[in-house]
Short mmCIF file of C-alpha atoms and ligand atoms in Angstrom, two decimals:
data_model
loop_
_atom_site.label_atom_id
_atom_site.label_comp_id
_atom_site.label_asym_id
_atom_site.label_seq_id
_atom_site.Cartn_x
_atom_site.Cartn_y
_atom_site.Cartn_z
CA MET V 1 -4.77 21.63 6.56
CA THR V 2 -2.52 24.55 6.36
CA GLY V 3 0.31 25.17 3.65
CA ARG V 4 1.28 28.70 4.53
CA LYS V 5 4.77 29.80 5.17
CA ARG V 6 5.84 29.82 8.70
CA VAL V 7 9.24 30.53 10.54
CA ASP V 8 8.22 29.84 14.19
CA MET V 9 9.43 26.58 15.85
CA ILE V 10 6.81 24.01 16.38
CA GLU V 11 7.24 22.37 19.59
CA THR V 12 5.25 18.93 19.89
CA GLU V 13 5.32 15.53 21.29
CA ILE V 14 5.38 13.36 18.22
CA VAL V 15 6.49 14.23 14.58
CA ILE V 16 5.44 12.12 11.60
CA ILE V 17 7.36 12.55 8.30
CA GLY V 18 5.08 11.53 5.27
CA GLY V 19 1.58 12.17 4.42
CA GLY V 20 0.80 9.03 2.61
CA ILE V 21 -1.74 6.39 4.15
CA ALA V 22 0.91 5.00 6.54
CA GLY V 23 1.66 8.47 7.98
CA ALA V 24 -1.91 9.93 7.83
CA SER V 25 -3.15 6.61 9.73
CA THR V 26 -0.56 6.97 12.32
CA ALA V 27 -1.49 10.60 12.85
CA TYR V 28 -5.35 9.62 13.28
CA HIS V 29 -4.54 7.07 15.73
CA LEU V 30 -1.98 9.00 17.86
CA ALA V 31 -4.35 11.93 17.90
CA GLN V 32 -7.42 9.64 19.00
CA TYR V 33 -5.21 8.64 21.90
CA GLY V 34 -4.61 12.16 22.81
CA HIS V 35 -1.14 12.69 21.69
CA ARG V 36 0.05 16.08 20.42
CA VAL V 37 1.08 15.31 16.64
CA ALA V 38 2.54 17.05 13.79
CA LEU V 39 2.54 15.54 10.32
CA LEU V 40 5.09 16.96 7.70
CA GLU V 41 4.24 16.46 4.20
CA ARG V 42 6.69 17.47 1.33
CA GLY V 43 3.68 18.02 -1.12
CA GLU V 44 0.00 17.35 -0.64
CA ILE V 45 -1.51 14.80 1.41
CA ALA V 46 -1.51 11.69 -0.83
CA SER V 47 0.54 13.18 -3.57
CA GLU V 48 2.71 10.04 -3.91
CA ALA V 49 2.10 6.20 -3.96
CA SER V 50 -1.06 6.61 -1.46
CA GLY V 51 -2.93 8.82 -4.00
CA VAL V 52 -2.03 6.91 -7.37
CA ASN V 53 -2.53 3.32 -6.47
CA ALA V 54 -5.28 0.95 -7.70
CA GLY V 55 -7.27 1.14 -4.61
CA ALA V 56 -7.47 -2.56 -4.06
CA ILE V 57 -7.84 -3.71 -0.43
CA GLY V 58 -6.71 -7.21 0.01
CA ALA V 59 -7.96 -9.39 2.75
CA ILE V 60 -8.79 -13.20 3.04
CA GLY V 61 -9.50 -13.48 6.83
CA TRP V 62 -7.81 -13.56 10.12
CA GLY V 63 -6.97 -17.50 9.89
CA ASN V 64 -6.92 -19.84 12.80
CA VAL V 65 -3.60 -18.16 14.00
CA PRO V 66 -3.64 -14.45 13.09
CA ASP V 67 -0.21 -13.37 11.95
CA LEU V 68 1.22 -9.87 11.02
CA GLU V 69 -0.29 -10.27 7.46
CA SER V 70 -3.70 -11.10 8.60
CA HIS V 71 -3.64 -8.13 11.23
CA LEU V 72 -2.47 -5.73 8.62
CA THR V 73 -5.06 -6.65 6.01
CA MET V 74 -8.09 -7.59 8.27
CA GLY V 75 -7.46 -4.80 10.87
CA SER V 76 -7.14 -2.27 7.66
CA LEU V 77 -10.38 -3.57 6.25
CA GLU V 78 -12.26 -2.78 9.72
CA ILE V 79 -10.51 0.75 9.72
CA PHE V 80 -11.72 1.52 6.12
CA LYS V 81 -15.36 0.24 7.06
CA ASN V 82 -15.31 2.56 10.07
CA LEU V 83 -14.10 5.39 8.29
CA GLN V 84 -16.86 5.21 5.78
CA VAL V 85 -19.79 3.78 7.80
CA GLU V 86 -19.35 5.01 11.33
CA LEU V 87 -17.23 8.41 10.74
CA GLY V 88 -19.18 9.25 7.45
CA TYR V 89 -16.23 9.95 5.10
CA ASP V 90 -17.07 9.00 1.56
CA ILE V 91 -14.12 7.25 0.52
CA GLU V 92 -15.87 5.11 -2.15
CA PHE V 93 -15.43 1.99 -0.08
CA ARG V 94 -17.11 -1.16 -1.34
CA ARG V 95 -16.33 -4.84 -0.12
CA SER V 96 -16.45 -6.10 -3.76
CA GLY V 97 -14.53 -9.18 -3.58
CA CYS V 98 -11.70 -10.15 -5.97
CA LEU V 99 -11.65 -12.59 -8.69
CA GLN V 100 -8.11 -13.97 -9.74
CA ALA V 101 -8.21 -15.44 -13.28
CA ILE V 102 -6.46 -18.84 -13.89
CA GLN V 103 -5.24 -19.00 -17.34
CA SER V 104 -3.12 -22.23 -17.64
CA GLU V 105 -3.12 -25.78 -16.20
CA ALA V 106 0.12 -25.11 -14.12
CA GLU V 107 -1.78 -21.95 -12.54
CA TYR V 108 -4.79 -23.95 -12.03
CA ALA V 109 -2.75 -26.79 -10.11
CA TYR V 110 -1.03 -24.03 -8.01
CA ILE V 111 -4.25 -22.28 -7.13
CA GLN V 112 -6.02 -25.60 -6.29
CA GLY V 113 -3.15 -26.54 -3.93
CA ARG V 114 -3.36 -22.88 -2.50
CA VAL V 115 -6.96 -22.75 -1.79
CA MET V 116 -6.93 -26.09 0.08
CA ALA V 117 -3.96 -24.87 2.27
CA LEU V 118 -5.61 -21.67 2.92
CA ARG V 119 -8.85 -23.04 3.79
CA SER V 120 -7.36 -25.56 6.19
CA GLN V 121 -5.59 -22.47 7.83
CA GLY V 122 -9.05 -20.89 8.33
CA TYR V 123 -8.88 -18.34 5.60
CA THR V 124 -11.94 -17.43 3.41
CA VAL V 125 -11.10 -18.31 -0.39
CA ASP V 126 -12.80 -20.40 -3.01
CA LEU V 127 -11.91 -22.05 -6.25
CA LEU V 128 -14.60 -21.46 -8.79
CA SER V 129 -15.23 -22.93 -12.17
CA THR V 130 -15.30 -20.09 -15.01
CA TRP V 131 -19.03 -20.70 -15.30
CA GLU V 132 -19.65 -19.88 -11.55
CA ALA V 133 -17.14 -17.05 -11.78
CA ARG V 134 -19.33 -15.57 -14.86
CA THR V 135 -22.46 -15.44 -12.82
CA LEU V 136 -20.41 -12.98 -10.44
CA GLU V 137 -18.62 -11.17 -13.00
CA PRO V 138 -20.38 -11.65 -16.49
CA GLU V 139 -17.80 -9.93 -18.72
CA LEU V 140 -14.92 -12.62 -17.74
CA SER V 141 -13.59 -14.46 -20.71
CA PRO V 142 -15.17 -18.09 -21.18
CA ALA V 143 -11.65 -19.23 -22.03
CA LEU V 144 -10.47 -18.93 -18.46
CA LEU V 145 -9.84 -22.28 -16.61
CA GLY V 146 -11.48 -20.88 -13.46
CA CYS V 147 -11.05 -18.15 -10.78
CA LEU V 148 -9.74 -17.92 -7.15
CA TYR V 149 -12.36 -16.08 -5.41
CA MET V 150 -11.71 -13.80 -2.34
CA PRO V 151 -14.99 -12.49 -1.38
CA LEU V 152 -13.64 -10.27 1.68
CA ARG V 153 -11.38 -8.14 -0.54
CA ALA V 154 -12.54 -4.54 -1.13
CA GLN V 155 -11.81 -1.36 -3.06
CA ALA V 156 -11.79 2.36 -2.11
CA ASP V 157 -10.56 5.61 -3.83
CA PRO V 158 -6.99 5.94 -2.59
CA THR V 159 -6.76 9.86 -2.53
CA LYS V 160 -10.06 10.12 -0.84
CA ALA V 161 -9.22 7.46 1.75
CA THR V 162 -5.65 8.89 2.60
CA ARG V 163 -7.04 12.53 2.70
CA ALA V 164 -9.94 11.33 5.09
CA PHE V 165 -7.45 10.02 7.56
CA ALA V 166 -5.48 13.18 7.56
CA THR V 167 -8.76 15.26 8.05
CA ALA V 168 -9.87 12.94 10.83
CA ALA V 169 -6.47 13.34 12.36
CA GLU V 170 -6.69 17.04 12.40
CA ARG V 171 -10.44 16.87 13.96
CA SER V 172 -8.93 15.09 16.65
CA GLY V 173 -6.16 17.66 17.21
CA ALA V 174 -3.21 16.69 14.98
CA ARG V 175 -1.47 19.41 12.99
CA ILE V 176 -1.32 18.31 9.23
CA LEU V 177 1.38 20.32 7.40
CA PRO V 178 1.65 19.94 3.66
CA ASN V 179 4.30 21.52 1.73
CA HIS V 180 6.66 20.91 4.58
CA GLU V 181 9.69 18.95 3.22
CA VAL V 182 12.04 17.67 5.74
CA THR V 183 15.62 18.91 4.85
CA GLY V 184 17.55 17.68 8.00
CA ILE V 185 17.26 16.00 11.36
CA GLN V 186 19.38 16.66 14.39
CA PRO V 187 19.14 14.63 17.67
CA HIS V 188 19.35 17.10 20.61
CA GLY V 189 20.92 14.96 23.28
CA ASP V 190 18.90 11.86 24.29
CA GLU V 191 15.75 13.95 24.66
CA THR V 192 14.50 15.63 21.43
CA TYR V 193 14.94 15.82 17.74
CA GLN V 194 15.12 19.13 15.80
CA VAL V 195 13.66 18.61 12.30
CA GLU V 196 14.38 21.11 9.60
CA THR V 197 11.84 21.87 7.00
CA SER V 198 11.35 24.18 4.08
CA GLN V 199 8.88 26.12 6.15
CA GLY V 200 10.72 26.17 9.65
CA PRO V 201 11.91 23.90 12.30
CA CYS V 202 9.96 21.50 14.64
CA ARG V 203 11.04 19.87 17.80
CA ALA V 204 9.71 16.45 19.16
CA ALA V 205 10.79 13.70 21.48
CA THR V 206 9.25 11.21 19.27
CA LEU V 207 9.81 10.78 15.45
CA VAL V 208 8.08 8.67 13.05
CA ILE V 209 9.44 8.03 9.67
CA ALA V 210 6.54 7.23 7.20
CA ALA V 211 8.15 8.48 3.87
CA GLY V 212 7.34 5.49 1.69
CA ALA V 213 10.07 5.08 -1.01
CA TRP V 214 12.00 8.03 0.36
CA CYS V 215 12.64 6.43 4.01
CA GLY V 216 16.32 5.58 2.87
CA SER V 217 16.98 9.38 2.57
CA LEU V 218 15.20 10.22 5.81
CA GLY V 219 17.43 7.50 7.61
CA ALA V 220 20.40 8.84 5.93
CA MET V 221 19.93 12.23 7.87
CA LEU V 222 20.23 10.15 11.14
CA GLY V 223 22.91 7.98 9.85
CA VAL V 224 21.09 4.83 9.64
CA ARG V 225 20.48 2.70 6.47
CA ILE V 226 16.85 1.73 6.02
CA PRO V 227 16.87 -0.86 3.09
CA ILE V 228 13.77 0.21 1.31
CA VAL V 229 13.94 0.83 -2.49
CA PRO V 230 11.70 2.62 -4.81
CA VAL V 231 9.92 0.24 -7.15
CA ARG V 232 7.87 1.77 -10.07
CA GLY V 233 4.30 0.68 -10.40
CA GLN V 234 2.27 1.97 -13.37
CA MET V 235 -1.31 2.01 -14.41
CA TRP V 236 -3.73 2.91 -17.31
CA ALA V 237 -7.44 4.07 -17.34
CA SER V 238 -10.32 3.84 -20.01
CA ALA V 239 -12.71 6.65 -20.42
CA PRO V 240 -15.60 6.46 -18.07
CA LEU V 241 -18.05 3.67 -19.09
CA PRO V 242 -21.22 2.43 -17.46
CA PRO V 243 -21.05 -0.06 -14.63
CA GLY V 244 -19.74 -3.35 -16.04
CA VAL V 245 -16.76 -4.65 -13.77
CA PHE V 246 -17.91 -5.42 -10.23
CA HIS V 247 -14.86 -7.04 -8.32
CA THR V 248 -11.46 -6.22 -8.23
CA ILE V 249 -9.77 -8.39 -10.83
CA SER V 250 -6.41 -10.04 -11.07
CA ALA V 251 -4.64 -12.93 -12.66
CA ALA V 252 -2.78 -15.91 -11.27
CA GLU V 253 0.28 -15.82 -13.50
CA SER V 254 2.50 -13.80 -11.24
CA SER V 255 1.58 -15.76 -8.15
CA LEU V 256 2.82 -18.98 -9.69
CA GLN V 257 6.05 -17.42 -10.89
CA TRP V 258 6.84 -15.53 -7.45
CA HIS V 259 5.94 -18.58 -5.77
CA THR V 260 8.43 -20.83 -7.93
CA ALA V 261 11.14 -17.98 -8.20
CA PRO V 262 10.69 -14.78 -5.87
CA GLY V 263 13.64 -13.41 -7.78
CA ASN V 264 15.31 -11.57 -4.77
CA ASP V 265 19.05 -11.19 -3.94
CA ALA V 266 21.03 -8.64 -1.71
CA GLU V 267 20.20 -5.71 -3.90
CA THR V 268 16.79 -6.67 -5.34
CA PRO V 269 13.59 -7.11 -3.40
CA PRO V 270 11.30 -10.24 -4.21
CA TYR V 271 8.11 -10.16 -6.36
CA LEU V 272 9.05 -7.78 -9.32
CA THR V 273 7.88 -8.20 -12.82
CA HIS V 274 11.36 -7.27 -14.17
CA ARG V 275 14.81 -7.83 -13.70
CA GLY V 276 17.61 -5.97 -15.48
CA GLY V 277 15.13 -4.69 -18.18
CA GLN V 278 14.03 -8.31 -18.91
CA ARG V 279 10.37 -9.25 -18.14
CA LEU V 280 10.10 -12.18 -15.65
CA THR V 281 6.30 -12.40 -15.50
CA ARG V 282 3.01 -10.33 -16.24
CA HIS V 283 1.29 -9.14 -13.03
CA LEU V 284 -2.49 -7.80 -13.22
CA TYR V 285 -4.68 -5.96 -10.93
CA GLY V 286 -7.72 -3.56 -11.73
CA ARG V 287 -11.30 -2.44 -11.20
CA GLN V 288 -13.80 -0.02 -12.43
CA THR V 289 -13.92 3.16 -10.32
CA ARG V 290 -17.14 4.82 -9.28
CA ALA V 291 -16.59 7.52 -11.85
CA GLY V 292 -16.76 4.66 -14.41
CA GLU V 293 -13.12 4.32 -15.54
CA ILE V 294 -11.69 0.84 -16.03
CA ILE V 295 -8.09 0.95 -14.44
CA PHE V 296 -5.47 -1.70 -14.59
CA GLY V 297 -1.84 -1.91 -13.81
CA GLY V 298 0.74 -4.44 -12.73
CA ASP V 299 4.46 -3.87 -13.52
CA ARG V 300 6.91 -3.63 -10.82
CA GLN V 301 10.18 -2.38 -11.92
CA LEU V 302 13.35 -0.90 -10.32
CA ALA V 303 13.73 2.40 -12.11
CA GLY V 304 15.34 4.60 -9.49
CA TYR V 305 13.04 7.61 -8.88
CA ASP V 306 11.66 7.75 -12.49
CA LYS V 307 7.82 7.98 -12.48
CA VAL V 308 7.30 8.12 -16.25
CA PRO V 309 5.27 4.99 -17.23
CA ASP V 310 6.84 2.65 -19.70
CA PRO V 311 4.48 2.42 -22.81
CA ALA V 312 5.69 -1.14 -23.80
CA GLY V 313 4.82 -2.37 -20.18
CA ILE V 314 1.35 -0.50 -20.46
CA GLU V 315 0.66 -2.29 -23.68
CA VAL V 316 1.47 -5.85 -22.24
CA ASN V 317 -0.79 -5.04 -19.28
CA HIS V 318 -3.71 -3.89 -21.52
CA ARG V 319 -3.32 -7.16 -23.57
CA HIS V 320 -3.33 -9.16 -20.45
CA ALA V 321 -6.28 -7.38 -19.03
CA ALA V 322 -8.30 -7.98 -22.30
CA GLU V 323 -7.47 -11.82 -21.97
CA VAL V 324 -9.31 -11.67 -18.71
CA LEU V 325 -12.02 -9.31 -19.79
CA PRO V 326 -12.35 -9.33 -23.53
CA PHE V 327 -14.40 -6.33 -23.94
CA LEU V 328 -11.28 -4.31 -23.04
CA ARG V 329 -9.64 -5.39 -26.23
CA GLU V 330 -11.09 -2.49 -28.37
CA LEU V 331 -11.21 0.03 -25.37
CA PRO V 332 -8.69 2.73 -25.87
CA ILE V 333 -6.42 3.83 -23.08
CA LYS V 334 -7.22 7.45 -21.98
CA ARG V 335 -4.44 8.07 -19.68
CA THR V 336 -1.37 6.26 -17.91
CA TRP V 337 0.46 7.15 -14.70
CA ALA V 338 3.06 5.77 -12.30
CA GLY V 339 4.29 6.01 -8.70
CA LEU V 340 6.83 4.67 -6.37
CA MET V 341 6.09 1.78 -3.85
CA PRO V 342 8.27 1.35 -0.87
CA PHE V 343 9.91 -2.26 -1.31
CA PRO V 344 11.88 -3.73 1.60
CA LEU V 345 14.72 -5.77 0.24
CA ASP V 346 13.73 -8.84 2.29
CA GLY V 347 10.13 -8.56 1.56
CA ALA V 348 8.74 -7.94 4.96
CA PRO V 349 7.29 -4.56 6.22
CA ILE V 350 9.43 -2.38 8.58
CA ILE V 351 7.33 -1.30 11.36
CA GLY V 352 8.32 -0.56 14.91
CA LYS V 353 11.40 1.15 16.74
CA ILE V 354 14.82 1.89 15.27
CA PRO V 355 17.00 0.77 17.79
CA GLN V 356 19.91 3.16 16.96
CA HIS V 357 18.23 6.30 18.25
CA PRO V 358 15.85 6.97 21.23
CA GLY V 359 12.18 7.70 20.26
CA LEU V 360 12.53 6.81 16.58
CA TYR V 361 9.97 4.85 14.98
CA ILE V 362 9.33 3.59 11.17
CA VAL V 363 6.11 2.48 9.41
CA SER V 364 6.85 1.35 6.03
CA GLY V 365 8.13 -1.31 3.72
CA LEU V 366 4.53 -1.93 2.73
CA ALA V 367 5.46 -2.43 -0.93
CA SER V 368 2.74 -3.30 -3.38
CA SER V 369 -0.04 -3.40 -0.87
CA GLY V 370 0.49 -0.50 1.46
CA PHE V 371 -2.86 1.05 0.47
CA GLY V 372 -4.69 -2.02 1.90
CA ARG V 373 -2.39 -2.48 4.82
CA GLY V 374 -1.44 1.07 5.77
CA PRO V 375 -4.44 1.73 8.07
CA MET V 376 -3.46 -1.04 10.45
CA ALA V 377 0.25 -0.55 10.16
CA GLY V 378 -0.40 3.12 11.37
CA GLN V 379 -2.56 1.75 14.14
CA LEU V 380 -0.05 -0.78 15.31
CA VAL V 381 2.73 1.86 15.47
CA ALA V 382 0.45 4.19 17.29
CA ASP V 383 -0.47 1.52 19.83
CA TYR V 384 3.41 0.95 20.23
CA ILE V 385 4.13 4.61 20.94
CA HIS V 386 1.11 5.10 23.18
CA THR V 387 1.59 1.89 25.38
CA GLY V 388 5.25 1.81 25.37
CA HIS V 389 4.92 -1.98 24.53
CA ARG V 390 5.39 -3.55 21.16
CA PRO V 391 2.25 -5.23 19.94
CA HIS V 392 3.25 -8.91 19.65
CA VAL V 393 2.56 -9.26 15.74
CA LEU V 394 5.21 -6.52 15.06
CA SER V 395 8.00 -8.89 16.01
CA GLU V 396 7.60 -9.97 12.39
CA ALA V 397 8.18 -6.45 11.23
CA ASP V 398 11.01 -5.41 13.56
CA PRO V 399 13.33 -2.81 12.12
CA ALA V 400 16.25 -4.26 14.39
CA ARG V 401 16.41 -6.99 11.96
CA CYS V 402 17.59 -4.75 8.74
CA VAL V 403 18.10 -1.21 9.83
CA THR V 404 21.90 -0.48 10.44
CA LEU V 405 24.21 2.25 11.30
CA VAL V 406 25.89 3.80 8.23
CA GLU V 407 29.54 2.82 8.37
C1 FAD H 501 0.68 2.31 -9.47
C2 FAD H 501 0.38 1.60 -8.16
C3 FAD H 501 -0.64 0.79 -7.94
C4 FAD H 501 -0.80 0.19 -6.63
N1 FAD H 501 -2.00 -0.35 -6.24
C5 FAD H 501 -2.09 -0.82 -4.81
C6 FAD H 501 -3.40 -1.49 -4.65
O1 FAD H 501 -4.16 -1.67 -5.36
N2 FAD H 501 -3.46 -1.78 -3.16
C7 FAD H 501 -2.69 -1.81 -2.40
O2 FAD H 501 -2.69 -1.91 -1.08
N3 FAD H 501 -1.34 -0.95 -2.78
C8 FAD H 501 -1.20 -0.49 -3.91
N4 FAD H 501 -0.12 0.20 -4.12
C9 FAD H 501 0.96 0.38 -3.27
C10 FAD H 501 0.66 1.66 -2.35
O3 FAD H 501 0.28 2.71 -2.99
C11 FAD H 501 1.88 1.76 -1.29
O4 FAD H 501 2.27 0.65 -0.58
C12 FAD H 501 1.46 2.75 -0.19
O5 FAD H 501 0.56 3.94 -1.01
C13 FAD H 501 2.69 3.29 0.60
O6 FAD H 501 2.14 4.14 1.60
P1 FAD H 501 3.17 5.13 2.37
O7 FAD H 501 2.40 6.06 3.07
O8 FAD H 501 4.14 4.25 2.76
O9 FAD H 501 3.95 5.81 1.05
P2 FAD H 501 3.62 7.25 0.29
O10 FAD H 501 2.29 7.20 -0.26
O11 FAD H 501 4.61 7.30 -0.91
O12 FAD H 501 3.80 8.45 1.29
C14 FAD H 501 5.07 8.84 1.63
C15 FAD H 501 4.98 10.38 1.71
O13 FAD H 501 6.22 11.02 2.27
C16 FAD H 501 6.41 12.15 1.68
N5 FAD H 501 8.08 12.45 1.81
C17 FAD H 501 8.95 11.97 1.30
N6 FAD H 501 10.05 12.60 1.77
C18 FAD H 501 9.95 13.56 2.49
C19 FAD H 501 10.38 14.50 3.24
N7 FAD H 501 11.64 14.78 2.90
N8 FAD H 501 9.80 15.47 3.77
C20 FAD H 501 8.30 15.29 3.86
N9 FAD H 501 7.68 14.38 3.33
C21 FAD H 501 8.44 13.48 2.50
C22 FAD H 501 6.06 11.90 0.30
O14 FAD H 501 5.88 13.14 -0.41
C23 FAD H 501 4.90 10.97 0.27
O15 FAD H 501 3.72 11.69 0.38
C24 FAD H 501 0.21 0.69 -5.53
C25 FAD H 501 1.23 1.41 -5.63
C26 FAD H 501 1.28 1.99 -6.97
C27 FAD H 501 2.62 3.05 -7.37
#
């Protein structure tokens, strides 16, 4: 990957803006199909959400009638496996399974109903007693009421995985260009786009916006409103410890809250932990990394583009994690960090063709689970561009439903 200054015009077939997991996977799949691709990234590859997330990969099966969600999750799971096992990239992938802690009678009733419904739809989930769950994850609190078990779920190192896609794309012929901030986009007739960057211009007939929480500002350069807002997610890590947590771990409190009240309106996306500074629920996810750190996070807050963690939220999350894994109670927090997730206002991914301009595509709106869903999102948009036909599952993610011309 090159970061040196250039002034020459890059003429290519497809320009991708954004070097997170969505853009890097799109570049990889398009290059595999033999297209000439340049990926423009403002910083380093994986310098934003794709490099700072928890590395949890969500998947519960294809189900009897595979929909967009099962394609994104199960398709991504297969791509991650292939990256590590077939292509030989060490991305710390592990099909660890996930245990979701149940802490109240109301959560138990909700999860019990959910497990029955999901199983009847062909998904792989189970409701475990605490006793059974503790045979899989011995440090779980005996005070839990049980666990939702999702054995297909997995984990990987987010930075290594995202960079592996970019490296694999480059090895297939893509130009990966870090330190190239896009500063302007001009459509030239109906044929091409000229993309201005901090290092010189690029020209291409096809443009893919994969700029995560910054999609809105890229859309504004083309006179379209893309309804994606930045949502701050934050995490903490312990010092490295010997192996002691084997699954990804979560808690059911937020699932029940968001099932009851998703909390969205015209200006606010669903599934946040806070509204107007007030906490609505506690959300929890975490795991132990290969280096031994215990990492946990959960809060999802509208805070503009502020990436400074809120210490009060970290404290609440640490206490919640310790309710589930009591050995964390006395474990000091060594570091904290935050990143910005691309939340679509209506809650659904935005993947496909933007109808207001020819040859303009977007792959984003993957919200709080874009690491686990980004690889397949990239493959689906690459399939669309390569074949000229929209993969049928992308009807659920059609940008035409929500991207509008700026008045
Ligand atoms: C704390 C935290 C924990 C999370 N945990 C999980 C998890 O466990 N599992 C999971 O599945 N998901 C998780 N997520 C969500 C996941 O990280 C995101 O959904 C996903 O990374 C989004 O990928 P992306 O490629 O769309 O965006 P990004 O990774 O943000 O990439 C967009 C890129 O576009 C670049 N860009 C922006 N503007 C420009 C410009 N003008 N010119 C050039 N480049 C530009 C940015 O620099 C950035 O690198 C978490 C997120 C956070 C913040």
